[in-house]
PDB file of C-alpha atoms in Angstrom:
ATOM      1  CA  MET A   1      -0.586 198.314 115.099  1.00 65.00           C
ATOM      2  CA  PRO A   2      -2.650 198.583 111.792  1.00 76.00           C
ATOM      3  CA  LYS A   3      -3.026 201.715 109.816  1.00 95.00           C
ATOM      4  CA  ARG A   4      -6.586 201.334 108.498  1.00 97.00           C
ATOM      5  CA  MET A   5      -9.111 202.870 111.362  1.00 97.00           C
ATOM      6  CA  SER A   6     -11.659 205.220 111.691  1.00 98.00           C
ATOM      7  CA  LEU A   7     -10.875 209.217 111.654  1.00 98.00           C
ATOM      8  CA  ALA A   8     -12.306 209.504 115.206  1.00 98.00           C
ATOM      9  CA  GLU A   9      -9.537 206.510 116.473  1.00 98.00           C
ATOM     10  CA  ALA A  10      -6.808 208.542 114.011  1.00 98.00           C
ATOM     11  CA  ILE A  11      -7.539 211.739 115.494  1.00 98.00           C
ATOM     12  CA  ALA A  12      -7.858 210.538 118.883  1.00 98.00           C
ATOM     13  CA  SER A  13      -4.279 207.999 119.213  1.00 97.00           C
ATOM     14  CA  TYR A  14      -2.608 210.577 117.228  1.00 98.00           C
ATOM     15  CA  VAL A  15      -3.215 214.656 117.617  1.00 98.00           C
ATOM     16  CA  HIS A  16      -3.237 215.314 121.427  1.00 98.00           C
ATOM     17  CA  ASP A  17      -3.457 219.162 122.768  1.00 98.00           C
ATOM     18  CA  GLY A  18      -0.264 221.187 122.594  1.00 98.00           C
ATOM     19  CA  ASP A  19      -0.135 219.647 119.154  1.00 98.00           C
ATOM     20  CA  LEU A  20       1.899 221.671 116.142  1.00 98.00           C
ATOM     21  CA  VAL A  21      -0.973 220.173 113.352  1.00 98.00           C
ATOM     22  CA  TYR A  22      -0.215 220.562 110.011  1.00 98.00           C
ATOM     23  CA  LEU A  23      -3.646 220.619 107.360  1.00 98.00           C
ATOM     24  CA  ALA A  24      -2.260 220.301 103.619  1.00 97.00           C
ATOM     25  CA  GLY A  25      -3.901 221.038 101.126  1.00 95.00           C
ATOM     26  CA  PHE A  26      -3.455 223.908  98.329  1.00 91.00           C
ATOM     27  CA  THR A  27      -7.858 225.038  96.976  1.00 91.00           C
ATOM     28  CA  HIS A  28      -7.969 221.665  96.701  1.00 96.00           C
ATOM     29  CA  LEU A  29      -8.152 217.954  99.085  1.00 98.00           C
ATOM     30  CA  ILE A  30      -8.087 220.277 102.068  1.00 98.00           C
ATOM     31  CA  PRO A  31      -8.462 218.119 104.906  1.00 98.00           C
ATOM     32  CA  PHE A  32     -12.018 219.474 106.933  1.00 98.00           C
ATOM     33  CA  ALA A  33     -13.589 216.136 107.655  1.00 98.00           C
ATOM     34  CA  ALA A  34     -10.751 215.563 109.816  1.00 98.00           C
ATOM     35  CA  GLY A  35     -10.418 219.428 111.157  1.00 98.00           C
ATOM     36  CA  HIS A  36     -13.767 218.779 112.186  1.00 98.00           C
ATOM     37  CA  GLU A  37     -13.140 215.418 113.931  1.00 98.00           C
ATOM     38  CA  ILE A  38     -10.398 217.656 116.042  1.00 98.00           C
ATOM     39  CA  ILE A  39     -13.193 219.893 116.827  1.00 98.00           C
ATOM     40  CA  ARG A  40     -15.861 217.138 117.502  1.00 98.00           C
ATOM     41  CA  GLN A  41     -13.048 215.545 120.116  1.00 98.00           C
ATOM     42  CA  ARG A  42     -12.537 219.269 121.666  1.00 98.00           C
ATOM     43  CA  LYS A  43      -8.660 219.103 121.524  1.00 98.00           C
ATOM     44  CA  ARG A  44      -7.160 222.608 122.995  1.00 98.00           C
ATOM     45  CA  GLY A  45      -3.896 224.636 122.599  1.00 98.00           C
ATOM     46  CA  LEU A  46      -3.085 223.375 119.486  1.00 98.00           C
ATOM     47  CA  ILE A  47      -0.756 225.314 117.107  1.00 98.00           C
ATOM     48  CA  LEU A  48      -2.073 225.320 113.579  1.00 98.00           C
ATOM     49  CA  ALA A  49       0.036 225.565 111.045  1.00 98.00           C
ATOM     50  CA  ARG A  50      -0.798 226.186 107.540  1.00 96.00           C
ATOM     51  CA  ALA A  51      -0.404 227.908 104.429  1.00 93.00           C
ATOM     52  CA  THR A  52      -3.949 229.895 103.030  1.00 89.00           C
ATOM     53  CA  PRO A  53      -5.691 228.398 106.159  1.00 89.00           C
ATOM     54  CA  ASP A  54      -9.177 229.029 104.202  1.00 90.00           C
ATOM     55  CA  LEU A  55     -12.352 228.612 106.555  1.00 97.00           C
ATOM     56  CA  ILE A  56     -11.102 225.513 107.969  1.00 97.00           C
ATOM     57  CA  TYR A  57      -8.728 227.193 110.437  1.00 97.00           C
ATOM     58  CA  ASP A  58     -11.394 229.099 110.860  1.00 98.00           C
ATOM     59  CA  GLN A  59     -14.220 226.683 112.288  1.00 98.00           C
ATOM     60  CA  MET A  60     -11.008 225.258 114.327  1.00 98.00           C
ATOM     61  CA  VAL A  61     -10.372 229.074 115.678  1.00 98.00           C
ATOM     62  CA  ALA A  62     -13.574 229.946 115.877  1.00 98.00           C
ATOM     63  CA  ALA A  63     -14.473 226.393 117.981  1.00 98.00           C
ATOM     64  CA  GLY A  64     -11.316 226.795 120.235  1.00 98.00           C
ATOM     65  CA  CYS A  65      -8.849 224.202 119.602  1.00 98.00           C
ATOM     66  CA  ALA A  66      -6.266 227.452 118.896  1.00 98.00           C
ATOM     67  CA  ARG A  67      -3.468 228.622 120.695  1.00 98.00           C
ATOM     68  CA  ARG A  68      -1.493 230.045 117.862  1.00 98.00           C
ATOM     69  CA  LEU A  69      -1.416 230.157 113.634  1.00 98.00           C
ATOM     70  CA  ILE A  70       1.151 229.831 111.677  1.00 98.00           C
ATOM     71  CA  PHE A  71      -0.216 230.719 108.153  1.00 96.00           C
ATOM     72  CA  SER A  72       0.383 232.633 104.694  1.00 93.00           C
ATOM     73  CA  TRP A  73      -2.573 234.947 103.795  1.00 88.00           C
ATOM     74  CA  ALA A  74      -5.511 234.394 105.778  1.00 91.00           C
ATOM     75  CA  GLY A  75      -8.483 234.154 103.593  1.00 93.00           C
ATOM     76  CA  ASN A  76     -11.922 233.144 102.406  1.00 95.00           C
ATOM     77  CA  PRO A  77     -10.446 232.901  98.852  1.00 90.00           C
ATOM     78  CA  GLY A  78     -12.634 234.933  96.425  1.00 89.00           C
ATOM     79  CA  VAL A  79     -14.733 236.174  99.045  1.00 94.00           C
ATOM     80  CA  GLY A  80     -12.970 237.617 101.791  1.00 93.00           C
ATOM     81  CA  MET A  81     -11.881 238.332 105.464  1.00 93.00           C
ATOM     82  CA  LEU A  82     -11.479 234.708 107.707  1.00 96.00           C
ATOM     83  CA  HIS A  83     -13.546 236.873 110.277  1.00 97.00           C
ATOM     84  CA  ALA A  84     -13.391 233.921 113.552  1.00 98.00           C
ATOM     85  CA  ILE A  85      -9.671 234.450 113.214  1.00 97.00           C
ATOM     86  CA  ARG A  86     -10.034 238.492 113.339  1.00 97.00           C
ATOM     87  CA  ARG A  87     -11.674 237.971 116.019  1.00 97.00           C
ATOM     88  CA  ALA A  88      -9.764 236.106 117.842  1.00 98.00           C
ATOM     89  CA  VAL A  89      -6.331 237.925 116.592  1.00 97.00           C
ATOM     90  CA  GLU A  90      -8.123 241.252 117.522  1.00 97.00           C
ATOM     91  CA  ALA A  91      -8.934 239.991 120.826  1.00 97.00           C
ATOM     92  CA  GLY A  92      -5.589 238.641 121.891  1.00 97.00           C
ATOM     93  CA  GLU A  93      -6.907 234.970 122.187  1.00 97.00           C
ATOM     94  CA  ILE A  94      -4.147 233.166 119.545  1.00 97.00           C
ATOM     95  CA  GLU A  95      -0.824 234.223 119.153  1.00 97.00           C
ATOM     96  CA  ILE A  96      -0.011 234.523 114.697  1.00 96.00           C
ATOM     97  CA  GLU A  97       2.971 233.499 113.195  1.00 96.00           C
ATOM     98  CA  GLU A  98       2.612 235.412 109.804  1.00 96.00           C
ATOM     99  CA  TYR A  99       4.904 234.265 106.548  1.00 96.00           C
ATOM    100  CA  THR A 100       4.688 234.079 102.664  1.00 94.00           C
ATOM    101  CA  HIS A 101       3.379 231.304 100.988  1.00 93.00           C
ATOM    102  CA  PHE A 102       7.307 230.516  99.321  1.00 94.00           C
ATOM    103  CA  ALA A 103       8.584 230.349 102.786  1.00 96.00           C
ATOM    104  CA  MET A 104       5.959 228.807 104.431  1.00 96.00           C
ATOM    105  CA  VAL A 105       6.779 226.101 101.621  1.00 96.00           C
ATOM    106  CA  ALA A 106      10.447 226.413 101.924  1.00 97.00           C
ATOM    107  CA  ARG A 107      10.400 225.628 106.291  1.00 98.00           C
ATOM    108  CA  LEU A 108       7.864 222.728 105.061  1.00 98.00           C
ATOM    109  CA  THR A 109      11.382 221.289 102.557  1.00 98.00           C
ATOM    110  CA  ALA A 110      13.735 221.549 105.518  1.00 98.00           C
ATOM    111  CA  GLY A 111      11.853 220.190 108.023  1.00 98.00           C
ATOM    112  CA  ALA A 112      11.492 217.201 105.105  1.00 98.00           C
ATOM    113  CA  ALA A 113      15.321 217.602 104.684  1.00 97.00           C
ATOM    114  CA  GLY A 114      16.410 217.433 108.159  1.00 97.00           C
ATOM    115  CA  LEU A 115      17.716 220.978 107.972  1.00 98.00           C
ATOM    116  CA  PRO A 116      17.651 223.739 110.286  1.00 98.00           C
ATOM    117  CA  PHE A 117      16.813 226.030 108.215  1.00 98.00           C
ATOM    118  CA  MET A 118      16.053 226.955 104.350  1.00 98.00           C
ATOM    119  CA  PRO A 119      17.720 230.131 102.798  1.00 97.00           C
ATOM    120  CA  MET A 120      15.216 232.315 100.658  1.00 95.00           C
ATOM    121  CA  ARG A 121      16.576 235.571  98.079  1.00 92.00           C
ATOM    122  CA  PRO A 122      15.354 238.624  99.946  1.00 87.00           C
ATOM    123  CA  SER A 123      11.477 239.607  97.805  1.00 79.00           C
ATOM    124  CA  GLY A 124      11.258 243.039  99.146  1.00 76.00           C
ATOM    125  CA  HIS A 125       8.680 242.480 101.803  1.00 82.00           C
ATOM    126  CA  ASP A 126       7.675 243.815 105.700  1.00 88.00           C
ATOM    127  CA  LEU A 127       7.186 240.710 107.258  1.00 91.00           C
ATOM    128  CA  PRO A 128      10.808 240.341 108.471  1.00 90.00           C
ATOM    129  CA  GLN A 129       9.723 243.540 110.696  1.00 90.00           C
ATOM    130  CA  VAL A 130       7.241 242.122 112.475  1.00 91.00           C
ATOM    131  CA  ASN A 131       8.557 238.382 112.731  1.00 93.00           C
ATOM    132  CA  PRO A 132      11.452 237.504 113.895  1.00 94.00           C
ATOM    133  CA  HIS A 133      12.326 233.893 112.535  1.00 95.00           C
ATOM    134  CA  TYR A 134      13.104 235.808 109.553  1.00 96.00           C
ATOM    135  CA  ARG A 135      16.635 235.769 109.888  1.00 96.00           C
ATOM    136  CA  GLU A 136      19.139 237.059 107.381  1.00 95.00           C
ATOM    137  CA  ILE A 137      22.627 235.110 106.786  1.00 96.00           C
ATOM    138  CA  THR A 138      25.577 235.231 104.394  1.00 97.00           C
ATOM    139  CA  CYS A 139      25.779 233.217 101.619  1.00 96.00           C
ATOM    140  CA  PRO A 140      28.758 230.790 102.661  1.00 95.00           C
ATOM    141  CA  PHE A 141      29.835 231.071  98.585  1.00 97.00           C
ATOM    142  CA  THR A 142      29.383 234.884  96.729  1.00 96.00           C
ATOM    143  CA  GLY A 143      28.878 236.755 100.467  1.00 96.00           C
ATOM    144  CA  GLU A 144      25.580 237.160  98.539  1.00 96.00           C
ATOM    145  CA  ARG A 145      22.783 238.466 102.126  1.00 95.00           C
ATOM    146  CA  LEU A 146      20.127 235.914 102.222  1.00 96.00           C
ATOM    147  CA  MET A 147      17.123 235.760 104.205  1.00 95.00           C
ATOM    148  CA  ALA A 148      16.875 232.726 106.028  1.00 97.00           C
ATOM    149  CA  VAL A 149      13.597 230.896 107.817  1.00 97.00           C
ATOM    150  CA  PRO A 150      13.095 228.187 110.244  1.00 98.00           C
ATOM    151  CA  ALA A 151      12.468 224.246 109.502  1.00 98.00           C
ATOM    152  CA  LEU A 152       8.956 223.893 110.600  1.00 98.00           C
ATOM    153  CA  GLN A 153       8.760 220.196 111.606  1.00 98.00           C
ATOM    154  CA  PRO A 154       5.075 219.565 112.685  1.00 98.00           C
ATOM    155  CA  ASP A 155       3.665 217.406 115.430  1.00 98.00           C
ATOM    156  CA  VAL A 156       1.722 215.785 113.039  1.00 98.00           C
ATOM    157  CA  ALA A 157       0.198 216.344 109.358  1.00 98.00           C
ATOM    158  CA  ILE A 158      -2.549 215.576 107.937  1.00 98.00           C
ATOM    159  CA  VAL A 159      -3.476 215.355 104.593  1.00 98.00           C
ATOM    160  CA  HIS A 160      -7.133 214.109 102.186  1.00 98.00           C
ATOM    161  CA  VAL A 161      -6.293 212.492  99.050  1.00 98.00           C
ATOM    162  CA  GLN A 162      -7.771 210.332  95.804  1.00 98.00           C
ATOM    163  CA  ARG A 163      -6.774 206.777  96.270  1.00 98.00           C
ATOM    164  CA  ALA A 164      -4.752 204.936  99.082  1.00 98.00           C
ATOM    165  CA  ASP A 165      -4.089 201.461 100.241  1.00 97.00           C
ATOM    166  CA  GLU A 166      -4.177 199.974 103.258  1.00 96.00           C
ATOM    167  CA  GLU A 167      -0.480 200.460 104.161  1.00 96.00           C
ATOM    168  CA  GLY A 168      -1.115 204.085 103.214  1.00 97.00           C
ATOM    169  CA  ASN A 169       0.135 204.399 100.413  1.00 97.00           C
ATOM    170  CA  ALA A 170      -1.629 207.633  99.125  1.00 98.00           C
ATOM    171  CA  GLN A 171      -2.260 208.486  95.508  1.00 98.00           C
ATOM    172  CA  ILE A 172      -3.279 212.393  94.332  1.00 98.00           C
ATOM    173  CA  TRP A 173      -3.724 213.718  90.973  1.00 97.00           C
ATOM    174  CA  GLY A 174      -5.204 217.531  90.019  1.00 96.00           C
ATOM    175  CA  ILE A 175      -3.691 220.093  91.368  1.00 95.00           C
ATOM    176  CA  ILE A 176      -0.385 219.098  94.580  1.00 95.00           C
ATOM    177  CA  GLY A 177       0.091 221.165  97.176  1.00 93.00           C
ATOM    178  CA  GLU A 178       2.321 221.348 100.087  1.00 95.00           C
ATOM    179  CA  GLN A 179       1.374 217.558 100.349  1.00 97.00           C
ATOM    180  CA  LYS A 180       4.344 215.462 100.407  1.00 97.00           C
ATOM    181  CA  GLU A 181       6.375 218.177 101.928  1.00 97.00           C
ATOM    182  CA  ALA A 182       4.198 218.251 105.082  1.00 98.00           C
ATOM    183  CA  ALA A 183       3.870 214.577 105.409  1.00 98.00           C
ATOM    184  CA  LEU A 184       7.928 213.772 104.711  1.00 98.00           C
ATOM    185  CA  ALA A 185       8.293 216.968 107.335  1.00 98.00           C
ATOM    186  CA  ALA A 186       5.756 215.324 110.434  1.00 98.00           C
ATOM    187  CA  ARG A 187       6.546 212.974 112.799  1.00 98.00           C
ATOM    188  CA  ARG A 188       3.499 211.765 112.090  1.00 98.00           C
ATOM    189  CA  VAL A 189       0.867 211.280 109.305  1.00 98.00           C
ATOM    190  CA  ILE A 190      -2.673 210.369 108.990  1.00 98.00           C
ATOM    191  CA  VAL A 191      -4.236 209.727 105.953  1.00 98.00           C
ATOM    192  CA  THR A 192      -8.016 210.382 105.192  1.00 98.00           C
ATOM    193  CA  ALA A 193      -9.210 209.561 101.440  1.00 98.00           C
ATOM    194  CA  GLU A 194     -11.985 209.266  98.728  1.00 98.00           C
ATOM    195  CA  GLU A 195     -11.389 205.528  98.724  1.00 98.00           C
ATOM    196  CA  ILE A 196      -8.839 202.322  99.760  1.00 98.00           C
ATOM    197  CA  VAL A 197      -7.959 200.116  96.880  1.00 98.00           C
ATOM    198  CA  PRO A 198      -5.521 197.351  96.355  1.00 97.00           C
ATOM    199  CA  SER A 199      -2.227 197.524  97.331  1.00 96.00           C
ATOM    200  CA  GLU A 200      -2.115 196.894  92.737  1.00 96.00           C
ATOM    201  CA  VAL A 201      -4.184 199.906  92.260  1.00 97.00           C
ATOM    202  CA  ILE A 202      -1.834 201.553  93.419  1.00 97.00           C
ATOM    203  CA  ARG A 203       0.895 199.863  91.932  1.00 95.00           C
ATOM    204  CA  GLN A 204      -0.435 200.369  88.345  1.00 94.00           C
ATOM    205  CA  ASP A 205       0.078 203.711  88.153  1.00 94.00           C
ATOM    206  CA  PRO A 206       2.997 204.188  90.941  1.00 94.00           C
ATOM    207  CA  ASN A 207       4.298 207.998  90.012  1.00 95.00           C
ATOM    208  CA  ARG A 208       0.326 209.400  91.545  1.00 97.00           C
ATOM    209  CA  THR A 209       1.503 208.251  93.939  1.00 98.00           C
ATOM    210  CA  VAL A 210       2.426 211.586  96.479  1.00 98.00           C
ATOM    211  CA  ILE A 211       2.964 209.918 100.253  1.00 98.00           C
ATOM    212  CA  PRO A 212       4.801 206.543 100.112  1.00 97.00           C
ATOM    213  CA  GLY A 213       3.374 204.268 103.086  1.00 97.00           C
ATOM    214  CA  PHE A 214       6.539 204.426 105.032  1.00 97.00           C
ATOM    215  CA  LEU A 215       5.572 207.149 106.248  1.00 97.00           C
ATOM    216  CA  VAL A 216       2.351 206.995 107.100  1.00 98.00           C
ATOM    217  CA  THR A 217       1.006 206.710 110.851  1.00 98.00           C
ATOM    218  CA  ALA A 218      -2.620 205.923 109.631  1.00 98.00           C
ATOM    219  CA  VAL A 219      -4.887 205.522 106.974  1.00 98.00           C
ATOM    220  CA  CYS A 220      -8.681 206.523 107.110  1.00 98.00           C
ATOM    221  CA  HIS A 221     -11.081 205.698 104.040  1.00 98.00           C
ATOM    222  CA  VAL A 222     -13.251 209.594 104.040  1.00 98.00           C
ATOM    223  CA  PRO A 223     -15.502 210.220 101.365  1.00 98.00           C
ATOM    224  CA  TYR A 224     -15.968 213.413 101.050  1.00 98.00           C
ATOM    225  CA  GLY A 225     -13.541 214.214 103.619  1.00 98.00           C
ATOM    226  CA  ALA A 226     -12.684 217.188 101.903  1.00 98.00           C
ATOM    227  CA  HIS A 227     -16.501 219.398 100.776  1.00 98.00           C
ATOM    228  CA  PRO A 228     -16.535 221.902 100.481  1.00 98.00           C
ATOM    229  CA  SER A 229     -13.160 222.338  99.077  1.00 98.00           C
ATOM    230  CA  TYR A 230     -12.927 219.364  96.462  1.00 98.00           C
ATOM    231  CA  ALA A 231     -11.239 216.099  95.377  1.00 98.00           C
ATOM    232  CA  GLN A 232     -10.438 215.848  91.402  1.00 98.00           C
ATOM    233  CA  GLY A 233     -12.481 212.932  89.551  1.00 98.00           C
ATOM    234  CA  TYR A 234     -15.139 212.877  92.719  1.00 98.00           C
ATOM    235  CA  TYR A 235     -16.911 216.606  93.394  1.00 98.00           C
ATOM    236  CA  ASP A 236     -16.422 219.834  91.864  1.00 98.00           C
ATOM    237  CA  ARG A 237     -15.446 223.059  94.851  1.00 98.00           C
ATOM    238  CA  ASP A 238     -19.104 223.831  96.625  1.00 98.00           C
ATOM    239  CA  ASN A 239     -18.698 227.944  95.874  1.00 97.00           C
ATOM    240  CA  ARG A 240     -21.783 229.094  97.395  1.00 97.00           C
ATOM    241  CA  PHE A 241     -20.855 226.994 100.706  1.00 98.00           C
ATOM    242  CA  TYR A 242     -17.490 229.310 100.684  1.00 97.00           C
ATOM    243  CA  MET A 243     -19.566 232.917  99.430  1.00 97.00           C
ATOM    244  CA  GLU A 244     -21.855 231.687 102.786  1.00 97.00           C
ATOM    245  CA  TRP A 245     -19.515 231.593 104.814  1.00 97.00           C
ATOM    246  CA  ASP A 246     -19.375 234.694 105.167  1.00 97.00           C
ATOM    247  CA  ALA A 247     -22.100 235.858 106.554  1.00 97.00           C
ATOM    248  CA  VAL A 248     -21.942 232.810 108.996  1.00 97.00           C
ATOM    249  CA  SER A 249     -18.567 234.195 109.906  1.00 97.00           C
ATOM    250  CA  ARG A 250     -19.675 237.232 110.395  1.00 97.00           C
ATOM    251  CA  ASP A 251     -21.297 236.823 113.086  1.00 97.00           C
ATOM    252  CA  PRO A 252     -20.177 234.786 116.786  1.00 97.00           C
ATOM    253  CA  GLU A 253     -23.668 234.021 117.202  1.00 98.00           C
ATOM    254  CA  ARG A 254     -24.143 232.772 114.184  1.00 98.00           C
ATOM    255  CA  LEU A 255     -21.012 230.546 114.023  1.00 98.00           C
ATOM    256  CA  LYS A 256     -21.435 229.181 117.576  1.00 98.00           C
ATOM    257  CA  ALA A 257     -24.959 227.628 115.688  1.00 98.00           C
ATOM    258  CA  TRP A 258     -23.255 226.424 113.085  1.00 98.00           C
ATOM    259  CA  LEU A 259     -20.557 224.329 114.931  1.00 98.00           C
ATOM    260  CA  GLU A 260     -23.609 222.960 116.593  1.00 98.00           C
ATOM    261  CA  GLU A 261     -25.347 221.341 113.918  1.00 98.00           C
ATOM    262  CA  TRP A 262     -22.837 220.790 111.326  1.00 98.00           C
ATOM    263  CA  VAL A 263     -19.651 219.573 113.484  1.00 98.00           C
ATOM    264  CA  TYR A 264     -20.747 218.992 116.788  1.00 98.00           C
ATOM    265  CA  GLY A 265     -24.662 217.450 115.524  1.00 98.00           C
ATOM    266  CA  VAL A 266     -23.378 214.493 113.386  1.00 98.00           C
ATOM    267  CA  PRO A 267     -21.288 211.418 114.637  1.00 98.00           C
ATOM    268  CA  ASP A 268     -19.013 211.642 111.471  1.00 98.00           C
ATOM    269  CA  ARG A 269     -18.349 212.827 107.660  1.00 98.00           C
ATOM    270  CA  ALA A 270     -21.010 209.732 106.478  1.00 98.00           C
ATOM    271  CA  ALA A 271     -23.459 212.123 108.388  1.00 98.00           C
ATOM    272  CA  TYR A 272     -22.123 215.279 107.235  1.00 98.00           C
ATOM    273  CA  TRP A 273     -22.943 213.954 104.049  1.00 98.00           C
ATOM    274  CA  GLU A 274     -26.431 213.018 104.092  1.00 98.00           C
ATOM    275  CA  LYS A 275     -27.699 216.032 106.172  1.00 98.00           C
ATOM    276  CA  LEU A 276     -26.170 217.919 103.351  1.00 98.00           C
ATOM    277  CA  GLY A 277     -28.766 216.636 100.850  1.00 98.00           C
ATOM    278  CA  PRO A 278     -29.918 215.762  97.636  1.00 98.00           C
ATOM    279  CA  GLN A 279     -28.747 219.802  96.140  1.00 97.00           C
ATOM    280  CA  VAL A 280     -25.887 220.340  97.726  1.00 98.00           C
ATOM    281  CA  HIS A 281     -25.049 216.923  96.403  1.00 98.00           C
ATOM    282  CA  GLN A 282     -26.240 217.631  92.816  1.00 98.00           C
ATOM    283  CA  ARG A 283     -24.175 221.040  92.984  1.00 98.00           C
ATOM    284  CA  VAL A 284     -21.176 219.975  93.664  1.00 98.00           C
ATOM    285  CA  ALA A 285     -21.920 216.215  91.164  1.00 98.00           C
ATOM    286  CA  ILE A 286     -19.320 216.102  87.781  1.00 98.00           C
ATOM    287  CA  ARG A 287     -19.377 213.768  84.602  1.00 97.00           C
ATOM    288  CA  PRO A 288     -15.970 212.034  84.039  1.00 95.00           C
ATOM    289  CA  ALA A 289     -13.513 213.059  81.855  1.00 96.00           C
ATOM    290  CA  TRP A 290     -10.734 210.653  81.281  1.00 95.00           C
ATOM    291  CA  SER A 291      -6.837 210.999  80.820  1.00 94.00           C
ATOM    292  CA  ALA A 292      -4.882 209.149  78.246  1.00 94.00           C
ATOM    293  CA  PRO A 293      -4.033 205.802  79.226  1.00 90.00           C
ATOM    294  CA  VAL A 294      -0.452 205.201  79.980  1.00 91.00           C
ATOM    295  CA  ASN A 295       1.804 202.484  78.868  1.00 93.00           C
ATOM    296  CA  TYR A 296       4.253 201.158  81.640  1.00 91.00           C
ATOM    297  CA  GLY A 297       5.420 197.993  80.075  1.00 91.00           C
ATOM    298  CA  GLU A 298       5.816 194.348  81.016  1.00 88.00           C
ATOM    299  CA  VAL A 299       8.648 192.068  80.336  1.00 90.00           C
ATOM    300  CA  LEU A 300       8.330 188.576  77.788  1.00 91.00           C
ATOM    301  CA  ASP A 301       8.431 185.716  79.201  1.00 83.00           C
TER     302      ASP A 301
END
């Protein structure tokens, strides 16, 4: 089976109802396009896991995709609450399982390493009182009391990157979140990329390859796939979108209308980007800022 396919094909093939799905990326390279395709295909009963759920999980919960949310800090960054998630929790429509940021990454790290759990030092927060998955253990070497959290192994992790080749070797620069750990921990990995480049381009700068191709199940060319978050070197964060989302998500009917227009009402990401129009395109436009080249050297003949 070829790895390169459309995003619609990848979601249809590899995201199943009831799956534990992890959309990775910390403020940067959040895979909104993939989340919208999951909504568009009306996937149901998902367990959505993510550090900082951000707007994409607010949208997916509002669309009825989720039955459970595993997360660390749920909010609209710099603005306030995720109102659709809050309504769903208060109405008993979804279950929640909350961790600290470090504990979420520790869970992924354990999953990536094939370990059943990951130990941590107690940090004084009260989450163990409401989350039974925090467990106290005794260090076998020092006798010290530690906290442990179970491994997290998603059925599918979805990662947006700046560039990848057709074999799935995926490169990221700028802020790197938990993308590598999520990919290593997951059973299936979907990569969406701003660019698909020849393998020679990837090999010219191998240290930027955060996710190796052998981990990847599907790779999809999805320009602007992270909007309204940003892709370093491609487009800026759409801060106005985040601010405007607060008003949209406060009103269930307005949110429903937004989903109808901007997700169900467009066939794919290219149509979504075109619909945003030149004013938004200009708002998130950037100018080049090249880093210094690196000399990897080459053996003389």
